[in-house]
Short mmCIF file of C-alpha atoms in Angstrom, two decimals:
data_model
loop_
_atom_site.label_atom_id
_atom_site.label_comp_id
_atom_site.label_asym_id
_atom_site.label_seq_id
_atom_site.Cartn_x
_atom_site.Cartn_y
_atom_site.Cartn_z
CA MET K 54 -81.94 34.38 -76.64
CA LYS K 55 -79.07 35.27 -74.44
CA ARG K 56 -76.10 33.10 -74.75
CA ILE K 57 -73.13 32.47 -72.48
CA THR K 58 -69.62 33.14 -73.97
CA GLY K 59 -66.17 33.72 -72.43
CA ILE K 60 -63.14 31.82 -71.20
CA VAL K 61 -65.15 29.04 -69.56
CA CYS K 62 -68.71 27.77 -70.04
CA LEU K 63 -69.13 24.28 -68.63
CA LEU K 64 -72.25 22.18 -68.08
CA ILE K 65 -70.61 18.82 -67.54
CA THR K 66 -67.18 17.82 -66.35
CA HIS K 67 -65.19 17.18 -69.47
CA SER K 68 -62.05 15.18 -69.93
CA PHE K 69 -59.45 15.51 -72.61
CA ILE K 70 -58.84 12.66 -75.05
CA ARG K 71 -57.84 9.55 -73.15
CA GLY K 72 -54.11 9.31 -72.86
CA GLN K 73 -53.39 12.95 -73.44
CA ILE K 74 -53.24 13.74 -69.71
CA THR K 75 -51.77 10.85 -67.61
CA MET K 76 -50.31 10.30 -64.16
CA GLN K 77 -47.99 7.91 -62.44
CA THR K 78 -47.38 7.37 -58.79
CA ASN K 79 -45.23 5.18 -56.55
CA LEU K 80 -47.76 5.20 -53.65
CA PRO K 81 -47.72 1.58 -52.44
CA LYS K 82 -50.86 -0.67 -52.70
CA ALA K 83 -50.65 -1.50 -48.97
CA LEU K 84 -49.49 0.75 -46.06
CA PRO K 85 -49.19 0.25 -42.28
CA LEU K 86 -51.33 2.23 -39.96
CA ASN K 87 -50.00 5.19 -37.99
CA SER K 88 -47.12 5.79 -40.29
CA GLU K 89 -45.70 8.39 -42.69
CA ILE K 90 -44.51 7.87 -46.26
CA THR K 91 -43.25 10.27 -48.87
CA PHE K 92 -44.43 9.49 -52.40
CA GLU K 93 -44.41 11.11 -55.86
CA VAL K 94 -46.98 11.84 -58.50
CA LYS K 95 -45.78 12.28 -62.04
CA ILE K 96 -48.02 14.41 -64.24
CA ASN K 97 -47.68 14.11 -67.97
CA LYS K 98 -49.56 17.22 -69.25
CA GLY K 99 -47.98 17.84 -72.59
CA ASN K 100 -47.04 21.35 -73.66
CA SER K 101 -49.73 23.27 -71.72
CA THR K 102 -47.98 25.82 -69.50
CA ASN K 103 -51.01 28.03 -68.48
CA PHE K 104 -52.89 28.18 -65.20
CA ALA K 105 -53.29 24.61 -63.75
CA LYS K 106 -54.49 22.89 -60.62
CA TYR K 107 -53.94 19.40 -59.25
CA GLN K 108 -56.45 18.11 -56.86
CA MET K 109 -56.45 14.98 -54.65
CA GLU K 110 -59.44 13.81 -52.59
CA ILE K 111 -57.83 11.88 -49.62
CA PRO K 112 -59.58 9.44 -47.25
CA ARG K 113 -60.81 10.61 -43.91
CA GLY K 114 -58.54 10.09 -41.08
CA THR K 115 -55.39 10.65 -43.24
CA THR K 116 -53.41 13.85 -43.95
CA VAL K 117 -51.24 14.90 -46.87
CA LYS K 118 -48.55 17.63 -46.79
CA GLU K 119 -46.31 19.12 -49.38
CA VAL K 120 -42.74 18.18 -49.84
CA ASP K 121 -41.89 19.46 -53.37
CA VAL K 122 -44.72 20.98 -55.41
CA LYS K 123 -42.64 22.66 -58.11
CA SER K 124 -43.31 26.23 -57.14
CA GLY K 125 -47.06 25.63 -56.86
CA SER K 126 -49.24 26.99 -54.10
CA PHE K 127 -50.29 24.13 -51.80
CA ALA K 128 -53.59 24.25 -49.85
CA SER K 129 -55.45 21.73 -47.75
CA ASP K 130 -59.30 22.01 -47.62
CA GLU K 131 -61.01 19.46 -45.45
CA ASN K 132 -60.47 16.19 -47.26
CA LEU K 133 -58.94 17.85 -50.36
CA ILE K 134 -55.45 18.93 -51.12
CA LYS K 135 -54.80 21.31 -54.02
CA ILE K 136 -51.78 22.56 -55.77
CA ILE K 137 -52.17 25.64 -58.01
CA TRP K 138 -49.73 26.93 -60.59
CA VAL K 139 -50.16 30.42 -62.18
CA MET K 140 -48.07 28.85 -64.96
CA ALA K 141 -47.69 25.13 -65.01
CA PRO K 142 -44.14 23.71 -65.04
CA ILE K 143 -42.60 24.10 -68.54
CA ASP K 144 -41.53 20.41 -68.85
CA PRO K 145 -44.18 18.11 -70.47
CA GLU K 146 -43.87 15.77 -67.53
CA PHE K 147 -43.04 16.85 -63.95
CA SER K 148 -43.16 15.25 -60.55
CA ILE K 149 -44.55 16.47 -57.28
CA SER K 150 -43.71 14.98 -53.79
CA LEU K 151 -46.22 14.60 -51.03
CA LYS K 152 -46.05 13.17 -47.43
CA LEU K 153 -48.96 10.95 -46.38
CA THR K 154 -49.81 10.18 -42.78
CA THR K 155 -51.98 7.00 -42.80
CA GLY K 156 -53.87 7.47 -39.49
CA VAL K 157 -55.38 4.68 -37.36
CA VAL K 158 -58.37 3.63 -39.38
CA ALA K 159 -57.90 0.21 -41.24
CA GLY K 160 -59.46 -0.69 -44.53
CA LYS K 161 -59.43 -0.06 -48.25
CA LYS K 162 -58.91 3.81 -48.87
CA THR K 163 -59.53 5.53 -52.13
CA PHE K 164 -57.56 8.47 -53.50
CA LYS K 165 -59.17 10.49 -56.24
CA GLN K 166 -57.13 12.80 -58.43
CA LYS K 167 -58.05 15.47 -60.92
CA TYR K 168 -56.02 17.86 -63.14
CA PHE K 169 -57.44 21.28 -64.26
CA TYR K 170 -55.88 23.43 -66.91
CA VAL K 171 -56.63 26.20 -69.37
CA GLU K 172 -55.98 25.80 -73.08
CA ASN K 173 -57.22 27.83 -76.00
CA GLU K 174 -59.28 29.96 -73.58
CA ASP K 175 -61.10 27.03 -72.32
CA LYS K 176 -61.01 25.33 -68.94
CA ARG K 177 -60.46 21.63 -69.03
CA GLU K 178 -60.78 19.06 -66.28
CA VAL K 179 -59.45 15.49 -66.29
CA GLU K 180 -60.50 13.04 -63.63
CA MET K 181 -58.25 10.05 -63.11
CA GLU K 182 -59.22 6.48 -62.21
CA PRO K 183 -59.47 6.09 -58.51
CA LEU K 184 -56.38 4.68 -56.63
CA THR K 185 -57.09 2.09 -53.92
CA VAL K 186 -54.63 1.52 -51.02
CA ILE K 187 -55.12 -1.00 -48.23
CA PHE K 188 -54.32 0.32 -44.73
CA LYS K 189 -53.72 -2.42 -42.15
CA ASP K 190 -51.66 -3.39 -39.04
CA SER K 191 -49.85 -6.37 -40.52
CA VAL K 192 -47.98 -4.37 -43.23
CA ALA K 193 -44.29 -3.95 -42.42
CA SER K 194 -42.64 -0.51 -42.86
CA ILE K 195 -42.44 0.36 -46.56
CA SER K 196 -40.21 2.63 -48.60
CA VAL K 197 -40.82 3.71 -52.15
CA SER K 198 -38.50 4.03 -55.07
CA SER K 199 -38.44 5.22 -58.69
CA ASN K 200 -38.94 1.56 -59.79
CA ASP K 201 -42.39 1.39 -58.19
CA PHE K 202 -44.36 3.84 -60.41
CA VAL K 203 -47.73 2.66 -61.75
CA SER K 204 -49.78 4.42 -64.35
CA ILE K 205 -53.13 6.11 -63.59
CA MET K 206 -55.27 6.80 -66.62
CA PRO K 207 -58.17 9.22 -67.12
CA LYS K 208 -61.64 7.96 -66.57
CA GLU K 209 -63.74 7.01 -69.64
CA MET K 210 -65.95 10.15 -69.96
CA PRO K 211 -67.58 12.03 -72.72
CA SER K 212 -65.20 14.50 -74.31
CA LEU K 213 -67.64 17.41 -74.44
CA LEU K 214 -66.52 21.04 -74.81
CA THR K 215 -69.14 23.68 -74.91
CA THR K 216 -68.38 27.34 -75.50
CA THR K 217 -71.91 28.75 -76.15
CA ILE K 218 -75.00 27.62 -74.19
CA ASN K 219 -78.57 28.86 -74.11
CA ALA K 220 -81.63 27.99 -72.03
CA ALA K 221 -83.11 25.71 -74.62
CA GLU K 222 -80.00 23.64 -74.65
CA ILE K 223 -79.83 23.12 -70.97
CA SER K 224 -83.57 22.83 -70.11
CA THR K 225 -83.43 19.02 -70.34
CA LYS K 226 -80.23 18.59 -68.54
CA ASN K 227 -80.02 17.25 -65.01
CA PRO K 228 -80.55 20.30 -62.83
CA GLU K 229 -78.67 18.69 -59.89
CA LEU K 230 -75.68 18.17 -62.10
CA LEU K 231 -75.90 21.80 -63.29
CA LYS K 232 -75.82 22.91 -59.66
CA GLN K 233 -72.79 20.75 -58.95
CA GLN K 234 -71.05 22.29 -61.99
CA VAL K 235 -71.87 25.81 -60.83
CA LEU K 236 -70.41 24.99 -57.43
CA GLN K 237 -67.25 23.62 -59.08
CA LEU K 238 -66.90 26.70 -61.26
CA LYS K 239 -67.17 29.00 -58.25
CA LYS K 240 -64.56 26.96 -56.37
CA ASP K 241 -62.26 27.18 -59.35
CA SER K 242 -62.91 30.97 -59.58
CA LYS K 243 -61.98 31.37 -55.89
CA ASP K 244 -58.78 29.34 -56.43
CA ALA K 245 -57.77 31.42 -59.48
CA PHE K 246 -58.56 34.74 -57.66
CA VAL K 247 -56.57 33.89 -54.57
CA ILE K 248 -53.45 32.79 -56.49
CA GLY K 249 -53.83 35.65 -58.98
CA GLU K 250 -53.91 38.22 -56.28
CA LYS K 251 -51.02 36.63 -54.50
CA GLU K 252 -48.83 36.53 -57.65
CA LYS K 253 -49.78 40.01 -58.61
CA ARG K 254 -48.73 41.48 -55.23
CA LYS K 255 -45.43 39.60 -55.44
CA ALA K 256 -44.72 40.79 -58.98
CA GLU K 257 -45.53 44.34 -58.13
CA ASP K 258 -43.17 44.20 -55.14
CA ASN K 259 -40.49 42.86 -57.44
CA ARG K 260 -41.05 45.68 -59.95
CA VAL K 261 -40.63 48.20 -57.11
CA LYS K 262 -37.39 46.54 -56.16
CA ALA K 263 -36.15 46.47 -59.81
CA ASN K 264 -36.83 50.24 -60.21
CA ALA K 265 -34.92 50.85 -56.97
CA GLU K 266 -31.99 48.89 -58.40
CA ILE K 267 -32.20 50.83 -61.61
CA SER K 268 -31.93 54.09 -59.65
CA LYS K 269 -28.93 52.72 -57.76
CA ALA K 270 -27.22 51.57 -61.00
CA GLU K 271 -27.50 55.09 -62.49
CA LEU K 272 -25.34 56.40 -59.68
CA ILE K 273 -22.49 53.97 -60.34
CA SER K 274 -19.46 55.88 -61.81
CA ASP K 275 -17.61 52.87 -63.20
CA GLU K 276 -19.18 52.31 -66.67
CA THR K 277 -18.61 48.53 -66.75
CA LEU K 278 -20.09 48.00 -63.29
CA LYS K 279 -22.93 50.37 -64.11
CA LYS K 280 -23.82 48.43 -67.23
CA GLN K 281 -23.78 45.10 -65.38
CA ALA K 282 -25.98 46.43 -62.65
CA MET K 283 -28.36 48.18 -65.09
CA ASP K 284 -28.71 45.07 -67.30
CA LYS K 285 -29.63 42.90 -64.26
CA ALA K 286 -32.09 45.44 -62.92
CA MET K 287 -33.68 45.82 -66.30
CA LEU K 288 -34.05 42.14 -66.73
CA ASP K 289 -35.61 41.86 -63.21
CA LYS K 290 -38.06 44.65 -64.12
CA GLU K 291 -38.98 42.88 -67.38
CA LYS K 292 -39.56 39.68 -65.57
CA ALA K 293 -41.73 41.44 -62.94
CA GLU K 294 -43.85 43.09 -65.66
CA ASN K 295 -44.33 39.78 -67.44
CA ASP K 296 -45.39 38.23 -64.11
CA ILE K 297 -47.88 41.07 -63.58
CA GLU K 298 -49.33 40.35 -66.98
CA VAL K 299 -49.71 36.64 -66.26
CA ALA K 300 -51.35 37.34 -62.89
CA ALA K 301 -53.79 39.68 -64.70
CA ARG K 302 -54.74 36.94 -67.05
CA VAL K 303 -55.40 34.52 -64.08
CA LEU K 304 -57.62 37.25 -62.48
CA THR K 305 -59.53 37.55 -65.73
CA LEU K 306 -59.97 33.81 -65.70
CA ALA K 307 -61.27 34.01 -62.13
CA LYS K 308 -63.87 36.67 -63.13
CA SER K 309 -64.88 34.69 -66.25
CA LEU K 310 -65.42 31.49 -64.15
CA GLU K 311 -67.62 33.39 -61.68
CA ASP K 312 -69.57 35.23 -64.41
CA ASN K 313 -70.25 31.99 -66.18
CA ALA K 314 -71.22 30.13 -63.03
CA ASN K 315 -73.80 32.88 -62.25
CA GLU K 316 -75.05 32.85 -65.87
CA ILE K 317 -75.56 29.09 -65.87
CA ASP K 318 -77.14 29.20 -62.40
CA ALA K 319 -79.57 31.93 -63.51
CA ILE K 320 -80.60 29.90 -66.62
CA ASN K 321 -80.92 26.73 -64.57
CA ARG K 322 -83.25 28.51 -62.12
CA SER K 323 -85.36 29.89 -64.90
CA VAL K 324 -85.87 26.55 -66.82
CA ASN K 325 -85.69 24.22 -63.85
CA PRO K 326 -87.31 26.20 -60.94
CA GLY K 327 -88.68 23.02 -59.30
CA SER K 328 -85.13 21.84 -58.57
CA TYR K 329 -84.67 24.74 -56.25
CA THR K 330 -87.82 24.13 -54.13
CA GLY K 331 -86.79 23.06 -50.65
CA GLN K 332 -87.65 19.40 -49.86
CA PRO K 333 -86.90 17.31 -46.72
CA THR K 334 -83.69 15.27 -46.99
CA ARG K 335 -83.92 11.49 -46.59
CA ASN K 336 -82.89 11.88 -42.91
CA THR K 337 -85.50 14.62 -42.15
CA THR K 338 -88.51 13.79 -39.99
CA ILE K 339 -91.46 16.10 -40.05
CA ILE K 340 -93.31 16.56 -36.75
CA ALA K 341 -96.92 15.52 -37.17
CA ALA K 342 -98.08 18.01 -34.61
CA ALA K 343 -97.14 20.83 -36.94
CA ASN K 344 -99.85 19.64 -39.41
CA LYS K 345 -99.06 22.11 -42.02
CA PRO K 346 -96.87 22.33 -45.15
CA SER K 347 -93.19 22.97 -44.47
CA SER K 348 -91.33 25.91 -45.98
CA SER K 349 -88.02 25.07 -44.33
CA SER K 350 -85.93 25.69 -47.47
CA ASN K 351 -87.12 28.79 -49.04
CA ASN K 352 -84.78 29.88 -51.84
CA ASN K 353 -82.97 33.12 -52.25
CA GLU K 354 -80.57 34.30 -54.96
CA THR K 355 -77.61 32.63 -53.46
CA GLY K 356 -79.33 29.21 -53.12
CA LYS K 357 -78.89 28.93 -49.32
CA ARG K 358 -81.34 27.22 -47.08
CA ILE K 359 -83.27 29.54 -44.76
CA ASN K 360 -85.25 28.27 -41.73
CA THR K 361 -88.30 30.42 -41.43
CA ASN K 362 -89.64 29.48 -38.00
CA GLU K 363 -88.79 27.63 -34.81
CA SER K 364 -90.98 24.59 -35.68
CA GLU K 365 -88.95 23.96 -38.78
CA LYS K 366 -85.75 23.90 -36.69
CA ILE K 367 -87.34 21.36 -34.52
CA SER K 368 -88.48 19.37 -37.59
CA LEU K 369 -84.96 18.76 -38.68
CA SER K 370 -83.72 15.24 -37.95
CA GLU K 371 -82.75 14.47 -34.43
CA LYS K 372 -81.85 10.92 -35.48
CA THR K 373 -78.86 9.54 -33.53
CA SER K 374 -76.99 6.50 -34.71
CA GLU K 375 -73.95 5.30 -32.72
CA GLY K 376 -72.96 8.85 -31.91
CA SER K 377 -74.16 10.52 -35.06
CA ASN K 378 -76.60 13.47 -34.64
CA LYS K 379 -77.68 15.32 -37.60
CA ASN K 380 -79.38 18.28 -35.87
CA ASN K 381 -77.23 21.32 -35.36
CA ASN K 382 -80.12 23.81 -35.12
CA LEU K 383 -81.11 23.09 -31.56
CA GLU K 384 -77.97 24.84 -30.20
CA VAL K 385 -78.46 28.49 -29.17
CA GLY K 386 -75.76 31.09 -29.25
CA LEU K 387 -72.22 30.99 -30.61
CA VAL K 388 -70.41 27.58 -30.21
CA TYR K 389 -67.26 26.15 -31.61
CA LYS K 390 -66.89 22.63 -33.04
CA ILE K 391 -64.19 20.56 -34.61
CA GLN K 392 -64.90 19.51 -38.27
CA LEU K 393 -63.31 16.13 -38.98
CA GLY K 394 -64.09 16.19 -42.76
CA ALA K 395 -66.75 16.79 -45.42
CA PHE K 396 -67.90 13.99 -47.70
CA SER K 397 -70.20 13.49 -50.75
CA LYS K 398 -71.58 10.36 -49.16
CA GLU K 399 -72.74 9.89 -45.61
CA PRO K 400 -69.97 8.50 -43.50
CA SER K 401 -70.43 5.86 -40.84
CA PRO K 402 -69.98 6.92 -37.15
CA LYS K 403 -68.06 3.65 -36.66
CA ASP K 404 -65.12 5.27 -38.50
CA PHE K 405 -64.83 7.79 -35.68
CA LYS K 406 -65.44 5.44 -32.75
CA SER K 407 -61.99 6.20 -31.18
CA ILE K 408 -62.92 9.86 -31.00
CA GLY K 409 -66.34 9.57 -29.28
CA LYS K 410 -69.67 10.93 -30.09
CA ILE K 411 -69.83 12.86 -33.35
CA LYS K 412 -72.46 14.67 -35.31
CA VAL K 413 -73.07 14.40 -39.08
CA SER K 414 -74.59 17.52 -40.53
CA GLU K 415 -75.89 17.70 -44.08
CA GLU K 416 -75.03 21.11 -45.42
CA ASN K 417 -75.15 22.19 -49.09
CA GLY K 418 -75.22 18.64 -50.28
CA MET K 419 -72.15 17.58 -48.28
CA TYR K 420 -72.02 15.49 -45.05
CA LYS K 421 -69.86 17.35 -42.48
CA VAL K 422 -68.52 15.37 -39.48
CA LEU K 423 -68.46 17.52 -36.36
CA TYR K 424 -67.14 16.85 -32.92
CA GLY K 425 -67.99 18.63 -29.67
CA SER K 426 -69.65 21.94 -28.77
CA PHE K 427 -67.29 24.41 -27.05
CA ALA K 428 -67.95 27.86 -25.60
CA SER K 429 -64.47 29.12 -26.55
CA LYS K 430 -62.00 28.80 -29.39
CA GLU K 431 -59.27 27.96 -26.86
CA GLU K 432 -61.19 24.96 -25.55
CA ALA K 433 -61.91 23.75 -29.06
CA PHE K 434 -58.24 24.07 -30.15
CA LYS K 435 -57.18 22.24 -27.00
CA GLN K 436 -59.55 19.32 -27.88
CA ARG K 437 -58.32 19.37 -31.48
CA GLU K 438 -54.87 18.50 -30.29
CA GLN K 439 -56.27 15.39 -28.72
CA ILE K 440 -58.00 14.44 -31.94
CA LEU K 441 -54.73 15.02 -33.95
CA SER K 442 -52.90 12.68 -31.52
CA LYS K 443 -55.35 9.86 -32.54
CA GLY K 444 -54.42 10.14 -36.12
CA PHE K 445 -57.41 12.18 -37.39
CA ASP K 446 -57.35 15.57 -38.99
CA GLY K 447 -59.65 18.46 -38.11
CA PHE K 448 -60.12 22.18 -37.84
CA VAL K 449 -62.21 24.52 -35.65
CA VAL K 450 -65.52 25.96 -37.06
CA SER K 451 -68.17 28.15 -35.49
CA TYR K 452 -71.94 28.02 -35.39
CA GLN K 453 -74.32 30.75 -34.39
CA ASP K 454 -77.71 29.43 -33.32
CA GLY K 455 -77.10 26.28 -35.37
CA VAL K 456 -76.03 28.08 -38.50
CA ARG K 457 -72.48 27.80 -39.75
CA VAL K 458 -70.55 31.21 -39.46
CA LYS K 459 -68.32 31.88 -42.46
#
């Protein structure tokens, strides 16, 4: 029976031994609305210096920007911020600085943090205990200091590391959990590929510059100056070549992540085919007039939902609740919308009252909050500025005949 091997083969999120990866932060437990605060996160990661990623899931209506991320690559993706290092900082403990904008929505907000790293050719993922912060009007302006750090420990999770998997071993697993793991592996693969390509190009440019400096050094007549210039250029070239090698390892990691995700997905499909059969979601209403079985989610190799006829488009939920409309398939042609966030649990439209009527679209297991329907990008971007002024975040997306355009 075919087995999966390679750098990474994961079927469940696994954590390292409790206490081996820890974090501290000086983010206050209470913050005023409509304010900005710069805070730190200390990451105690031990001696691991390979490819690593820090991830924070932030509450809707808030934004987080980089201040000092220790040469990492910062990215913001909907309600997630990510910092990726081709090689993690060498110090066992290091700090990153971030700037939080609290927005205008009061209440208890949860920040969820994860740290991913590669060790001994295996990918590891540590999820920390959630951090709760109260956002309210009555809090006075707050500053943070080095005396305010509190510890955040890893969640209590099974420490399970699997490097070889076969169909018999996963046939009894939760197929939905497997699909989530496949999705996470593909996200990690994309992150690794993007940063690997970026660092590879930068290192190759540095090698070209170093070779040019070597050529210049060879023309220097003064032997002392020539030696100094040559030594520096050779060191620069050696560093560039080392950086190219590191980038190549990250790209290999990216391919391994993708290959293993596809392998796990293929096995899951073969042993759990029923989990890929399309079924109406809990907010889907079937029109009785159709009076025939629905095939609204036929499966293809990429696992995407495919609407096969117009009646199935109409059968999607048209439920509206305080401005929330889950049906995006009734719109014809190309339109632009503003996405305010994507959440694993269905958000309440009340959280977006100050914006106006919004739609909640369930796509690929995530609830995406959308605002407006604009004929041009310019109009959408203009409205986005109004949303930003109200303390919310958002970005422009496009839909063609109700289907998200990538």
